[in-house]
Short mmCIF file of C-alpha atoms in Angstrom, two decimals:
data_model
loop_
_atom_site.label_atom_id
_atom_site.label_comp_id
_atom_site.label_asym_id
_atom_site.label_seq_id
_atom_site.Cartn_x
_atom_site.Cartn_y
_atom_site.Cartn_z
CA UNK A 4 -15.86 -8.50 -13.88
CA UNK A 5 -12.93 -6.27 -13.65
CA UNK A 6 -9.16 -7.74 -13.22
CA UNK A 7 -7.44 -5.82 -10.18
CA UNK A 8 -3.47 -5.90 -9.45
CA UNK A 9 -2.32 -5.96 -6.29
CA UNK A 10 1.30 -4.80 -6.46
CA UNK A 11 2.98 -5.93 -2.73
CA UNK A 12 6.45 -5.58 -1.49
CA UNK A 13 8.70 -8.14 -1.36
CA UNK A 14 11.06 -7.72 1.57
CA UNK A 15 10.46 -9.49 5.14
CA UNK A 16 12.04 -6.48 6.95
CA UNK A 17 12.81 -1.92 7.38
CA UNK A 18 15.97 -0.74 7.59
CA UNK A 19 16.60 1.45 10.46
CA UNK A 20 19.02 4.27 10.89
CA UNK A 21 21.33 1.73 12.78
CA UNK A 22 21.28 -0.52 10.34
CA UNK A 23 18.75 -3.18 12.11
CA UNK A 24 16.85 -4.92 10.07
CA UNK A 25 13.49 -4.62 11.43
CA UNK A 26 11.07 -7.73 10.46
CA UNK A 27 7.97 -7.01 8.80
CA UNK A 28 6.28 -7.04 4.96
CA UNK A 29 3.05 -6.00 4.30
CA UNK A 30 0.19 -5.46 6.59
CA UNK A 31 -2.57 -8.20 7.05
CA UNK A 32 -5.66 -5.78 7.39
CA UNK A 33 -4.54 -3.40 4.80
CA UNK A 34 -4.36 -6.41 1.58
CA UNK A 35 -7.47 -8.95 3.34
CA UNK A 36 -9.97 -6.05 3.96
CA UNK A 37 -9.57 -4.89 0.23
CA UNK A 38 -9.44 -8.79 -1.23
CA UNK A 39 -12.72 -9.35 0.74
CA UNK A 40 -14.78 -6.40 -0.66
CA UNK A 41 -13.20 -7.06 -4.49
CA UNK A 42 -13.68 -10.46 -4.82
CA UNK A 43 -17.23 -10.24 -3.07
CA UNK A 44 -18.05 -7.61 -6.23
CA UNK A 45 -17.37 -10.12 -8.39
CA UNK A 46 -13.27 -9.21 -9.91
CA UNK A 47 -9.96 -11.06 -10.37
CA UNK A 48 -7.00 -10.18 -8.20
CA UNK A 49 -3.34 -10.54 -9.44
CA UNK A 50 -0.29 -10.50 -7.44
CA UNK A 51 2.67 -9.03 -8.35
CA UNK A 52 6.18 -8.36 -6.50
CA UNK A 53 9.19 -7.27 -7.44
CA UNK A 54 10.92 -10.76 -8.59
CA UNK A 55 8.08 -12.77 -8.21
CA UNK A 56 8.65 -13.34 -4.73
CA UNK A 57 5.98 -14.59 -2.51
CA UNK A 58 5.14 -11.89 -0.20
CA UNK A 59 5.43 -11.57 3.15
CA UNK A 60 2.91 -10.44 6.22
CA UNK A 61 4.25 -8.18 9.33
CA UNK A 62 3.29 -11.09 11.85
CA UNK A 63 2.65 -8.00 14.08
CA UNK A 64 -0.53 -7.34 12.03
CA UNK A 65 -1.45 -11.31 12.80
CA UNK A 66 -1.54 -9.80 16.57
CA UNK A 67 -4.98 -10.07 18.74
CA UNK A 68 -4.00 -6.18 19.67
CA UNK A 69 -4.57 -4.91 16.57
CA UNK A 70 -7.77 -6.88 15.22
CA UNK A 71 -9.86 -6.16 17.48
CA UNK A 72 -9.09 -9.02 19.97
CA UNK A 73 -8.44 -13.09 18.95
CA UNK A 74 -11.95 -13.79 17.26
CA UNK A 75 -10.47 -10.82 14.42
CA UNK A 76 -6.88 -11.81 13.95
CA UNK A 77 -7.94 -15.23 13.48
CA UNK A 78 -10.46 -13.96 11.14
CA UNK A 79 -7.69 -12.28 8.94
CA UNK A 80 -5.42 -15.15 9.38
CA UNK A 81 -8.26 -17.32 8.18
CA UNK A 82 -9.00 -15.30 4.87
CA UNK A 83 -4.85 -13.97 4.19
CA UNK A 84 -4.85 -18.33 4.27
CA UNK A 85 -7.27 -18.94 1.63
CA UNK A 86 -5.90 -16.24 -1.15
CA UNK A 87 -3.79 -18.32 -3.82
CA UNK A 88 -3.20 -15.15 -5.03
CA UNK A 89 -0.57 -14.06 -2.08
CA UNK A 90 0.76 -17.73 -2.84
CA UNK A 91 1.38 -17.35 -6.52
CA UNK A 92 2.74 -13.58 -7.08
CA UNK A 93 3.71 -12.68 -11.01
CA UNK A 94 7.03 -10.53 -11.47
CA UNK A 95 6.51 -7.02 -11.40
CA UNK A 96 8.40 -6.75 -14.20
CA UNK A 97 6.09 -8.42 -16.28
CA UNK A 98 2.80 -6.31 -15.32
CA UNK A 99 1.16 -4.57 -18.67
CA UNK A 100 -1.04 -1.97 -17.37
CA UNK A 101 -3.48 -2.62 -20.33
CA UNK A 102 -4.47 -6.08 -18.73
CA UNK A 103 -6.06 -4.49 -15.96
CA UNK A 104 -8.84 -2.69 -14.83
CA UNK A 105 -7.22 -0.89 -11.32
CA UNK A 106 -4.01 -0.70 -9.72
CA UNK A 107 -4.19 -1.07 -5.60
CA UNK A 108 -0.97 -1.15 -3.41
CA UNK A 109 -1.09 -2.31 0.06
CA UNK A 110 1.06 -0.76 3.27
CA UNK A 111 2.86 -2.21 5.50
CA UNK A 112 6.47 -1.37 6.66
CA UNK A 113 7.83 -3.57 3.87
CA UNK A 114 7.36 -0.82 0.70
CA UNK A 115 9.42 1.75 3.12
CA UNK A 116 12.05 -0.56 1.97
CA UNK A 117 11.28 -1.38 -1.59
CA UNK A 118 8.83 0.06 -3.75
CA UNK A 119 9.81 3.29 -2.62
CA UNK A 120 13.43 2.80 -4.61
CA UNK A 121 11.68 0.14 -7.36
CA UNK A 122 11.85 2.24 -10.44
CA UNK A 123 9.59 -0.25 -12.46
CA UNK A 124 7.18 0.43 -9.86
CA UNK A 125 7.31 3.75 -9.93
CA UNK A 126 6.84 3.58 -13.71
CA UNK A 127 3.97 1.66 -13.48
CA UNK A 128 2.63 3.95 -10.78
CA UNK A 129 2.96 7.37 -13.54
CA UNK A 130 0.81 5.16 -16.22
CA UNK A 131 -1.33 3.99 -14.13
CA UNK A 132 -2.49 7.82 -12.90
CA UNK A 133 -1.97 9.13 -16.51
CA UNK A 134 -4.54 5.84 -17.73
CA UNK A 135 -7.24 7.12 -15.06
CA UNK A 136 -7.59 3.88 -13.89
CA UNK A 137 -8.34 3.61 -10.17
CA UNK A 138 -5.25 3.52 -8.26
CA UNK A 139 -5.48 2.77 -4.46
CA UNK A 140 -2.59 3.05 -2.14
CA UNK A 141 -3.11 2.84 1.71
CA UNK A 142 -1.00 3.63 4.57
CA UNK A 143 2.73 3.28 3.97
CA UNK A 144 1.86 2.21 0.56
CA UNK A 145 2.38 5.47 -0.43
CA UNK A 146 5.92 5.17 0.03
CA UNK A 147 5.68 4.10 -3.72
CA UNK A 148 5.05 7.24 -4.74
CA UNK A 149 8.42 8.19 -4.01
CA UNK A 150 9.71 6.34 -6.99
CA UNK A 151 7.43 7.78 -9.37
CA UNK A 152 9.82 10.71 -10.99
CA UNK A 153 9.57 11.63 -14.15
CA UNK A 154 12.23 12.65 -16.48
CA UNK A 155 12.43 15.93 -15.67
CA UNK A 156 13.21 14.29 -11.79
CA UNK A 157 9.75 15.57 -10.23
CA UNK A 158 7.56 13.53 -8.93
CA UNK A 159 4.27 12.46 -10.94
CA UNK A 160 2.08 12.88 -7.83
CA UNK A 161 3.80 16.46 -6.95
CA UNK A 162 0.37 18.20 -6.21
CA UNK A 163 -1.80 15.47 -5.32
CA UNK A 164 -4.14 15.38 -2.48
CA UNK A 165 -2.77 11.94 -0.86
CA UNK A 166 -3.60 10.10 2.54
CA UNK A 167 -0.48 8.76 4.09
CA UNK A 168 0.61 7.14 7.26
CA UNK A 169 1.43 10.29 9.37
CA UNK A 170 4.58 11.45 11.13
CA UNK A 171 2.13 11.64 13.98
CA UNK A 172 1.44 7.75 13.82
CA UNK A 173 4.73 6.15 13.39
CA UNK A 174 5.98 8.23 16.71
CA UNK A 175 2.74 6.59 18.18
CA UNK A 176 3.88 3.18 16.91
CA UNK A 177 7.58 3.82 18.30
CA UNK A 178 9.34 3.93 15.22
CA UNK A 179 10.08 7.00 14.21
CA UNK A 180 13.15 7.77 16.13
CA UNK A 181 14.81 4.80 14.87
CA UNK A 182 13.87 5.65 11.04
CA UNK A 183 16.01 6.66 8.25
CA UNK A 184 12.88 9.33 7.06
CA UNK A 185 9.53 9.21 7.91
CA UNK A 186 7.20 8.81 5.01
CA UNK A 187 4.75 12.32 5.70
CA UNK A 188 7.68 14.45 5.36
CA UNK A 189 9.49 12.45 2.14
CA UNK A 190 6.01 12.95 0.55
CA UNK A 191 5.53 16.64 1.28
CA UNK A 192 9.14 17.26 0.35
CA UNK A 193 8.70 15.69 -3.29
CA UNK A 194 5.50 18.06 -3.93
CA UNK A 195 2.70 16.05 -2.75
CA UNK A 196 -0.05 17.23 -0.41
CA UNK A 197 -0.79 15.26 2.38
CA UNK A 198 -4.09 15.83 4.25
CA UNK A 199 -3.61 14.50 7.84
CA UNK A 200 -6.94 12.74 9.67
CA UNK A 201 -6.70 11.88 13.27
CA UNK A 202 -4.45 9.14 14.02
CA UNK A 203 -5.46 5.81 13.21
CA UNK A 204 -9.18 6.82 12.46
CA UNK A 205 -10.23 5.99 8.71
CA UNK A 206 -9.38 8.57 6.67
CA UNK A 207 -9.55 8.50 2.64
CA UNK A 208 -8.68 11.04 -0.03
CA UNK A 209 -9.87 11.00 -3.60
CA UNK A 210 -7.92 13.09 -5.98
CA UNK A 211 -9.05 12.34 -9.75
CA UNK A 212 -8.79 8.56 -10.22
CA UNK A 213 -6.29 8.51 -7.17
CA UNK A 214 -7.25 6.83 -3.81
CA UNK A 215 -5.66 6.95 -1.07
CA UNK A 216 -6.27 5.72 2.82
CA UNK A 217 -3.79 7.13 6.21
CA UNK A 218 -3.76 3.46 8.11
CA UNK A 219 -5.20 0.32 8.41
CA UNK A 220 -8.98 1.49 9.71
CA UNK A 221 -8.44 3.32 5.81
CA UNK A 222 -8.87 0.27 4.11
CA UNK A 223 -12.07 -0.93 3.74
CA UNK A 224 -13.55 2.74 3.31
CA UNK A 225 -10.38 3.00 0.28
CA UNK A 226 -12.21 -0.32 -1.45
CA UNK A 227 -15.82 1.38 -1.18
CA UNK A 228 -14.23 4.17 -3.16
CA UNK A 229 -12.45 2.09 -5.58
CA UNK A 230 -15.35 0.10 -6.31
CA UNK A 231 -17.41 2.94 -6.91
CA UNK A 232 -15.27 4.08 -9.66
CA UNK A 233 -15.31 0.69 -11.44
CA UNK A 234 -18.59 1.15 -11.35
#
């Protein structure tokens, strides 16, 4: 058995351009699909947020619309019920890499807001790619990345083949014009290389130990892949 963190943001909204604070946190499909296929392998989650704080879900992703109809989202609702984990989160700042096995980090609008500027995440992101432990990061999850500069102020993943929730998407999803930065171009400006699939189709890229999915169909594909390289 194999002890997993799940590092989740810990806000309950975006900030937009205008300053409105748009409600969300992290996205159902994107944190159950992933729990399902771990936990049915046999390994230990752990939560942790920045603070401690319980985290919590973009009702949006709760929404019929996006689950494939009722019978899904209150299938996910169901399951993101049942995991204590969500309930009991550990402080971010008290994560030691070497008590775990893989590193996963689920999307969501929330991390736009946080992890992207949480330095101890981004610290933890640079040992966790320089342990080659799995790392897994899916749709706007990758916004983390953006916090992971080293000392010389370039970014650890400058170079990287990445999956990311496209430009392409979040104009699809309405958003984008009301943004402060869309997460594509932050990425490719800070050096890493994001390979575009079609919009909202699974799409997964595996770069050394990292792991990386565009959107929510990403997920459960990402979690094959991780679980392969557990082994």
């Amino acid at each position: 058995m194999s002890k997993i963190l799940f590092v989740m943001t810990g806000v309950d909204h975006w900030t937009l351009a205008d300053g409105t604070k748009h409600p969300t946190g992290f996205w159902a499909e994107e944190a159950v699909a992933p729990y399902e296929a771990f936990k049915a392998a046999g390994h230990e989650i752990v939560v942790a947020t920045p603070g401690g704080v319980v985290p919590a879900v973009d009702r949006g992703s709760l929404a019929p619309e996006v689950n494939g109809g009722q019978e899904g989202a209150d299938r996910i609702a169901a399951v993101l019920a049942s995991m204590a984990e969500i309930e009991n989160p550990i402080r971010l700042e008290d994560v030691r890499l070497d008590d775990y096995d893989a590193v996963f980090y689920p999307g969501g609008h929330g991390p736009m807001e946080d992890l992207a500027v949480n330095a101890t995440s981004g610290g933890l992101l640079i040992d966790t790619l320089a342990s080659g432990k799995p790392l897994g990061v899916v749709c706007h999850g990758p916004a983390a990345l953006l916090a992971a500069e080293k000392s010389d102020g370039s970014n650890a993943f400058a170079g990287y083949r990445v999956a990311a929730f496209t430009n392409a998407e979040e104009m699809q999803a309405g958003l984008a014009e009301r943004a402060k930065w869309l997460l594509q171009t932050r990425l490719e400006e800070a050096g890493v290389d994001v390979r575009v699939g079609e919009p909202w189709a699974p799409h997964v890229v595996v770069d050394r130990n990292l792991i990386t999915g565009q959107n929510p169909a990403s997920s459960v594909p990402l979690a094959a892949e991780l679980l392969k390289k557990l082994g």
